[in-house]
Each structure stands twice: as C-alpha cells, then as structure tokens.
C-alpha cells in the first residue's frame, strides 16, 4: 500500500514538472471549476511533495492557497449562473457606479433582487439562474382610470404603487417591453396586486380579472399569495425567443372576494419562469373538479384550455364505461350509433 502511495506521489510530481498534470485530472472535474483554481491547488500540492521537509509549505500557507482556490472557484461558479448580458445589467443597477463588485457579489445581489432603469424594473435570479423581470405599475397609463393615484408604499418592490379605489372601472392600457428574460424559457406574465385591507383574504382568493390581449377578451379567476404578502394573477404564458418581448394588455375590471371591486394596490407585472415539468404535465392535461373537467395548456401558444366530458353537455344521452382502447380522457363516454336516425340531434351546452 505504501508503495502505491509513493508511486502516485512520484507520478503526480513528475507530471507537474513536465506540464502534463491534466492527464491525471478527471474530465468531469475540469468542467466543474475554473482552470485557475486547479492550478492553485496543483502548485501547493506539488510543494507538499518536496522530499526536503524544510522546503514544504506551512499549514497556514496551504490553507491560504486553498482559500484562494475556493474563491476563484466560487467566482467562476457564480459567473455560470449569471445572465449572458450581466455586464450590461451591472451598468443599470442603481448606486453601483462607485462600488467594485465581484461576480459572487453580483450573483448574491441579483438572487435577492435589485432595481434597474431608474427604478422602473426589478430584476432577480432563480436558483437555477433563470431571470425574473418585473415592470413597475408607475409605467402604466391611468388616463381613463379616474379612481387611481400613485402612492408610496414601503413593501413595494419599487417604493411607489398605483392605488385604485374602484376596480370595477379600470380601463388601463399597458404596453411594456422586457429586456432581460432568459431565452428558450416558458414564462408566465402576472399582475402583482394587493387588497388594501387584506385581513380577511385567503391565500388563494377567488377573483375575476377581466382584461384584453390583442382582440381577445379574457378572464382570470384565481390569485396566488406570494411570500412577500403580495398577490399575483396570471395573464398569459409564452415561450421567450427574443431578448426584447412586448406585452400589450388592457385591464378592464377587477372583482375580488370579499373586498368586491376595491380598493387595491397594483405593484406591476412580473414575468416568472414556469416549471418545465409542471408545464409538460399541463400540456398533456390534468383532470380537475373530481374528474369533471380537463385542464390543459395549448402547446403552440400556452393558452389555457378546458375540456368538458360528454356527460356534462349531453346529460340525457346513454353513457357507457370507456374501453381502454379508445384512450378517452374521461371514465364515461357517449356511444353514438353508426347511422343515427335522421331526426337525431346532439345538443351541446356552453358555459362561461
């Protein structure tokens, strides 16, 4: 055993002297850190193999060099998680001009979140390095919303929010552009708001937000409470293919239980990455309401789709258990005759 250790030490020292140490390092290890970090560790390890004990480094020096290698590795690791345009982002961060900041510091700052563009954009990173971008409600147009006013609020991402006393008449056109979203990622666009009196509001309150995207009238009914106490309600989903993505939406009316039509605070619109596994599941479709409905997302444009079983729209028809070969989404199906009678009709009932 001692002979093997002696041979490995001799071989490592020789490879180092002949600049062939890379041959002894696993390829996977080289891909997981910066080459400079490996160099620092290699040099101090080589010094520890000196036959002359007096010429070997002290433990204090070894620790100092290993800490140096660790710092290099952490800088490299944080750089891998930063957006590709992080240098452009650094120039836009408020009050950063006079500071000397490392990549590790920048990653910590973005992971927590920071304001850009004169305080109109909030940027943060998820644990896997995907970008969250939020645009302040102060950039929206309130010309037709007579009950709105800008108000300073401490726990807002931006410090200033829109307070709307009567949400039954919004008429707020929003035309915003994102600048930093990760490419190829599915995003959800969410309206971030808060009830002015949130004491009696549940974590998933029933609401009804009426809005328009392009020429399509839409509704969103369920709001989610965030960790910071604000609520968010989804407007749309999309796969981001461009550095700059434009969103045009008009908020029409808002109603929430138990507060009715107001008052509410609006902090902005946030673009958050959607979990890929969840998106795959929703693209396939999931049964909700005890199997009475199928909810799914369109694979082309990420729009929400609902499918009702035949039992819900043809209650008077004859039902049968679904054969496994038909691969129906529901347990029971309607079996129609091959040649229906001329006066046979199929009635469908559409519900909003």
Coordinates of C-alpha atoms in Angstrom, one line a residue:
X1 CA 0.0 0.0 0.0
X2 CA 2.8 2.4 0.9
X3 CA 4.5 1.6 -2.4
X4 CA 1.4 2.5 -4.4
X5 CA 1.1 5.9 -2.5
X6 CA 4.8 6.6 -3.1
X7 CA 4.3 5.8 -6.8
X8 CA 1.3 8.0 -7.2
X9 CA 3.1 10.9 -5.4
X10 CA 6.1 10.4 -7.7
X11 CA 3.9 10.3 -10.8
X12 CA 2.0 13.4 -9.8
X13 CA 5.2 15.3 -9.2
X14 CA 6.7 14.2 -12.5
X15 CA 3.5 15.2 -14.4
X16 CA 3.5 18.6 -12.8
X17 CA 7.2 19.2 -13.7
X18 CA 6.5 18.2 -17.3
X19 CA 3.3 20.2 -17.5
X20 CA 1.3 17.1 -18.1
X21 CA -0.8 17.2 -14.9
X22 CA -4.1 17.5 -16.9
X23 CA -3.7 13.8 -17.8
X24 CA -4.3 12.9 -14.1
X25 CA -7.4 15.1 -13.6
X26 CA -10.8 13.7 -14.5
X27 CA -12.5 15.5 -17.3
X28 CA -15.7 15.9 -15.3
X29 CA -13.7 17.7 -12.6
X30 CA -12.2 20.1 -15.2
X31 CA -15.7 21.0 -16.4
X32 CA -16.9 21.8 -12.8
X33 CA -14.5 24.5 -11.9
X34 CA -12.1 27.2 -13.3
X35 CA -8.7 26.1 -14.6
X36 CA -7.0 28.7 -12.4
X37 CA -8.5 27.1 -9.3
X38 CA -7.0 23.8 -10.3
X39 CA -3.6 25.4 -11.0
X40 CA -3.5 26.9 -7.4
X41 CA -4.4 23.6 -5.8
X42 CA -1.8 21.8 -8.0
X43 CA 1.0 24.1 -7.1
X44 CA 0.5 23.9 -3.4
X45 CA 0.1 20.1 -3.6
X46 CA 3.4 19.8 -5.6
X47 CA 5.1 21.9 -2.9
X48 CA 3.8 19.5 -0.2
X49 CA 5.5 16.5 -2.1
X50 CA 9.0 18.0 -1.7
X51 CA 11.4 15.4 -0.3
X52 CA 13.0 18.1 1.9
X53 CA 10.6 18.6 4.7
X54 CA 12.1 22.1 5.4
X55 CA 11.1 23.2 1.9
X56 CA 7.4 22.2 2.3
X57 CA 4.8 24.9 2.9
X58 CA 3.4 25.5 6.3
X59 CA -0.2 24.5 7.1
X60 CA -1.1 28.2 7.3
X61 CA 0.2 28.8 3.7
X62 CA -1.6 25.6 2.5
X63 CA -4.9 26.9 4.0
X64 CA -4.3 30.3 2.4
X65 CA -3.8 28.8 -1.0
X66 CA -6.8 26.5 -0.7
X67 CA -9.0 29.5 0.3
X68 CA -7.6 31.3 -2.8
X69 CA -8.6 28.4 -5.0
X70 CA -12.0 28.3 -3.4
X71 CA -12.6 32.0 -4.1
X72 CA -11.6 31.5 -7.7
X73 CA -14.0 28.5 -8.0
X74 CA -16.9 30.4 -6.4
X75 CA -16.4 33.4 -8.8
X76 CA -16.4 31.0 -11.7
X77 CA -19.5 29.1 -10.4
X78 CA -21.4 32.4 -9.9
X79 CA -20.5 33.6 -13.4
X80 CA -22.0 30.4 -14.9
X81 CA -25.3 31.3 -13.2
X82 CA -25.3 35.0 -14.3
X83 CA -27.2 36.1 -17.4
X84 CA -25.0 36.4 -20.5
X85 CA -25.5 40.2 -20.6
X86 CA -24.6 40.6 -16.9
X87 CA -22.1 43.4 -17.8
X88 CA -25.0 45.4 -19.3
X89 CA -27.1 44.7 -16.2
X90 CA -24.3 46.0 -13.9
X91 CA -24.4 49.4 -15.7
X92 CA -28.1 49.7 -15.0
X93 CA -28.1 48.8 -11.3
X94 CA -28.9 51.8 -9.0
X95 CA -26.0 53.2 -6.9
X96 CA -23.5 50.7 -8.2
X97 CA -21.2 53.1 -10.1
X98 CA -18.9 53.8 -7.2
X99 CA -18.7 50.1 -6.0
X100 CA -16.1 47.5 -7.0
X101 CA -18.2 44.3 -7.2
X102 CA -17.2 40.7 -7.8
X103 CA -19.3 38.2 -9.8
X104 CA -20.1 36.5 -6.5
X105 CA -21.4 39.8 -5.1
X106 CA -23.4 40.4 -8.3
X107 CA -25.0 37.0 -8.1
X108 CA -25.9 37.5 -4.5
X109 CA -27.4 40.9 -5.3
X110 CA -29.4 39.5 -8.3
X111 CA -30.5 36.5 -6.3
X112 CA -32.0 38.8 -3.7
X113 CA -33.3 41.2 -6.4
X114 CA -32.4 44.8 -7.4
X115 CA -33.9 47.7 -9.3
X116 CA -32.8 48.8 -12.8
X117 CA -33.7 51.5 -15.3
X118 CA -34.2 54.3 -12.8
X119 CA -36.2 52.1 -10.5
X120 CA -38.8 51.0 -13.2
X121 CA -37.6 47.4 -13.4
X122 CA -37.0 44.8 -10.7
X123 CA -34.6 42.0 -11.7
X124 CA -33.9 38.8 -9.8
X125 CA -32.5 35.3 -10.5
X126 CA -34.0 31.9 -9.6
X127 CA -31.8 29.2 -8.0
X128 CA -31.0 27.7 -11.5
X129 CA -30.0 31.1 -12.9
X130 CA -33.3 31.9 -14.8
X131 CA -34.2 35.6 -14.9
X132 CA -37.3 37.1 -13.2
X133 CA -38.3 40.5 -14.5
X134 CA -40.9 42.8 -13.1
X135 CA -42.0 46.2 -14.5
X136 CA -43.4 48.9 -12.2
X137 CA -47.1 49.9 -12.3
X138 CA -45.8 53.5 -12.5
X139 CA -45.1 52.9 -16.2
X140 CA -48.8 52.1 -17.0
X141 CA -51.3 54.7 -18.3
X142 CA -54.1 55.8 -16.0
X143 CA -55.8 58.5 -18.1
X144 CA -59.1 56.6 -18.3
X145 CA -58.9 55.2 -14.7
X146 CA -60.3 58.1 -12.7
X147 CA -60.0 56.3 -9.3
X148 CA -56.3 55.8 -9.5
X149 CA -53.4 57.6 -7.9
X150 CA -49.7 56.8 -7.3
X151 CA -48.8 56.2 -3.7
X152 CA -45.6 55.5 -1.7
X153 CA -45.7 52.0 -0.1
X154 CA -42.9 50.6 1.9
X155 CA -43.1 46.9 1.0
X156 CA -43.4 47.5 -2.8
X157 CA -40.5 46.4 -5.0
X158 CA -40.4 49.9 -6.4
X159 CA -41.5 52.0 -3.4
X160 CA -44.4 53.5 -5.4
X161 CA -47.6 51.7 -6.4
X162 CA -50.9 52.5 -8.1
X163 CA -53.8 52.7 -5.6
X164 CA -57.1 52.1 -7.3
X165 CA -60.2 52.8 -5.2
X166 CA -62.8 51.5 -7.7
X167 CA -61.5 48.4 -9.6
X168 CA -64.8 47.9 -11.4
X169 CA -63.7 50.5 -13.9
X170 CA -60.0 50.1 -14.8
X171 CA -59.5 50.8 -18.5
X172 CA -55.8 50.7 -18.0
X173 CA -53.8 50.1 -21.2
X174 CA -50.4 48.5 -20.6
X175 CA -47.6 48.5 -23.2
X176 CA -44.4 47.2 -21.8
X177 CA -41.2 45.6 -23.1
X178 CA -39.0 43.1 -21.2
X179 CA -35.2 43.3 -21.8
X180 CA -33.5 40.6 -19.7
X181 CA -35.6 37.4 -19.9
X182 CA -33.8 34.0 -20.4
X183 CA -34.1 32.7 -23.9
X184 CA -36.0 29.5 -24.7
X185 CA -37.8 29.5 -21.4
X186 CA -41.5 29.4 -20.8
X187 CA -42.7 32.4 -18.9
X188 CA -45.9 33.5 -17.2
X189 CA -46.9 37.1 -17.0
X190 CA -48.6 38.0 -13.7
X191 CA -50.3 41.1 -12.4
X192 CA -49.0 41.8 -8.9
X193 CA -51.5 43.4 -6.6
X194 CA -52.7 43.6 -3.1
X195 CA -56.0 44.2 -1.4
X196 CA -55.8 47.4 0.6
X197 CA -57.5 45.6 3.5
X198 CA -56.0 42.0 3.3
X199 CA -57.1 40.8 6.8
X200 CA -60.0 38.6 5.6
X201 CA -58.4 37.4 2.3
X202 CA -57.4 33.7 1.9
X203 CA -54.2 32.5 0.4
X204 CA -56.0 31.6 -2.9
X205 CA -58.9 34.1 -3.1
X206 CA -61.5 33.9 -5.8
X207 CA -61.2 36.9 -8.1
X208 CA -62.4 37.9 -11.5
X209 CA -60.0 40.0 -13.6
X210 CA -61.4 40.9 -17.0
X211 CA -58.7 42.0 -19.5
X212 CA -58.0 42.1 -23.2
X213 CA -54.9 40.9 -25.1
X214 CA -54.9 41.8 -28.8
X215 CA -58.6 41.5 -29.7
X216 CA -59.4 38.7 -27.3
X217 CA -61.4 39.2 -24.1
X218 CA -60.1 37.1 -21.3
X219 CA -60.7 36.3 -17.6
X220 CA -58.5 35.1 -14.8
X221 CA -60.1 33.8 -11.6
X222 CA -57.5 32.6 -9.1
X223 CA -54.9 34.7 -7.4
X224 CA -51.9 33.3 -5.5
X225 CA -50.3 34.8 -2.4
X226 CA -46.5 35.4 -2.7
X227 CA -44.0 35.1 0.2
X228 CA -43.8 38.9 0.4
X229 CA -47.5 39.3 1.1
X230 CA -48.5 40.5 -2.4
X231 CA -50.9 38.5 -4.7
X232 CA -50.4 37.6 -8.3
X233 CA -52.8 36.6 -11.0
X234 CA -51.8 35.1 -14.3
X235 CA -52.4 37.0 -17.6
X236 CA -50.7 34.7 -20.2
X237 CA -47.9 32.3 -20.9
X238 CA -45.3 32.3 -23.7
X239 CA -42.0 30.8 -24.7
X240 CA -39.4 33.6 -24.8
X241 CA -37.4 33.6 -28.1
X242 CA -36.3 37.2 -28.1
X243 CA -34.2 39.5 -25.9
X244 CA -37.0 42.1 -26.1
X245 CA -40.5 40.8 -25.6
X246 CA -43.5 43.2 -25.9
X247 CA -46.7 42.7 -23.9
X248 CA -49.8 44.7 -24.7
X249 CA -52.8 44.2 -22.4
X250 CA -55.8 46.3 -21.3
X251 CA -57.1 45.8 -17.8
X252 CA -60.9 46.2 -17.8
X253 CA -62.4 45.3 -14.5
X254 CA -61.5 43.5 -11.3
X255 CA -63.6 42.0 -8.6
X256 CA -62.3 40.0 -5.5
X257 CA -63.9 38.2 -2.7
X258 CA -64.5 39.5 0.0
X259 CA -63.4 43.0 -0.9
X260 CA -65.6 43.4 -4.0
X261 CA -64.4 46.0 -6.6
X262 CA -61.7 47.6 -4.4
X263 CA -59.7 49.2 -3.2
X264 CA -56.5 47.5 -4.4
X265 CA -52.8 48.4 -4.8
X266 CA -51.0 47.4 -8.1
X267 CA -47.2 47.0 -7.9
X268 CA -46.6 45.9 -11.6
X269 CA -46.4 43.0 -14.0
X270 CA -43.9 40.2 -13.3
X271 CA -42.5 37.7 -15.7
X272 CA -41.6 34.4 -14.0
X273 CA -40.2 31.2 -15.4
X274 CA -42.7 28.3 -15.5
X275 CA -41.5 25.0 -14.1
X276 CA -40.8 22.8 -17.1
X277 CA -42.1 19.6 -15.5
X278 CA -45.4 21.3 -14.5
X279 CA -45.7 22.7 -18.0
X280 CA -45.3 19.3 -19.6
X281 CA -48.0 17.9 -17.2
X282 CA -50.4 20.7 -18.0
X283 CA -49.7 20.4 -21.8
X284 CA -50.8 16.8 -21.5
X285 CA -53.8 17.7 -19.4
X286 CA -54.9 17.1 -15.8
X287 CA -58.4 16.3 -14.5
X288 CA -59.9 18.8 -12.1
X289 CA -63.1 19.2 -10.1
X290 CA -63.2 15.5 -9.2
X291 CA -62.7 14.4 -12.8
X292 CA -65.5 16.5 -14.2
X293 CA -63.2 18.8 -16.3
X294 CA -59.8 18.5 -18.1
X295 CA -57.5 21.5 -17.8
X296 CA -54.5 21.8 -20.2
X297 CA -52.3 24.4 -21.9
X298 CA -52.0 24.8 -25.7
X299 CA -48.6 23.5 -26.8
X300 CA -48.5 26.2 -29.5
X301 CA -49.3 29.4 -27.6
X302 CA -49.5 28.3 -24.0
X303 CA -53.2 29.4 -23.7
X304 CA -55.4 27.8 -21.2
X305 CA -57.8 25.1 -22.5
X306 CA -60.8 23.5 -20.7
X307 CA -62.5 20.3 -21.9
X308 CA -65.8 19.1 -20.5
X309 CA -66.9 15.4 -20.6
X310 CA -69.8 14.4 -22.8
X311 CA -71.7 13.7 -19.7
X312 CA -71.7 17.4 -18.8
X313 CA -73.1 18.6 -22.2
X314 CA -75.4 15.7 -23.1
X315 CA -76.9 14.7 -19.7
X316 CA -79.8 12.8 -21.4
X317 CA -77.6 10.5 -23.6
X318 CA -76.8 6.9 -22.8
X319 CA -73.4 6.5 -21.2
X320 CA -71.0 3.6 -21.1
X321 CA -67.7 2.8 -19.4
X322 CA -64.9 3.9 -21.7
X323 CA -63.0 1.0 -23.4
X324 CA -59.2 1.2 -22.7
X325 CA -58.6 1.1 -26.5
X326 CA -60.2 4.4 -27.1
X327 CA -57.9 6.3 -24.7
X328 CA -60.6 8.7 -23.6
X329 CA -59.7 11.4 -21.1
X330 CA -62.8 10.6 -19.0
X331 CA -64.2 7.4 -17.5
X332 CA -67.6 7.5 -19.3
X333 CA -68.3 8.3 -22.9
X334 CA -71.4 8.6 -25.1
X335 CA -71.7 5.9 -27.7
X336 CA -73.4 7.2 -30.9
X337 CA -75.0 4.8 -33.4
X338 CA -73.1 4.4 -36.7
X339 CA -76.1 5.6 -38.7
X340 CA -78.1 7.8 -36.5
X341 CA -81.7 8.5 -37.3
X342 CA -82.4 11.5 -39.5
X343 CA -84.1 13.3 -36.6
X344 CA -81.4 12.6 -34.0
X345 CA -79.7 15.6 -32.7
X346 CA -76.7 16.2 -30.4
X347 CA -77.2 19.1 -28.0
X348 CA -74.2 20.9 -26.6
X349 CA -74.4 23.4 -23.7
X350 CA -71.6 26.0 -23.4
X351 CA -70.9 27.6 -20.1
X352 CA -68.7 30.6 -19.5

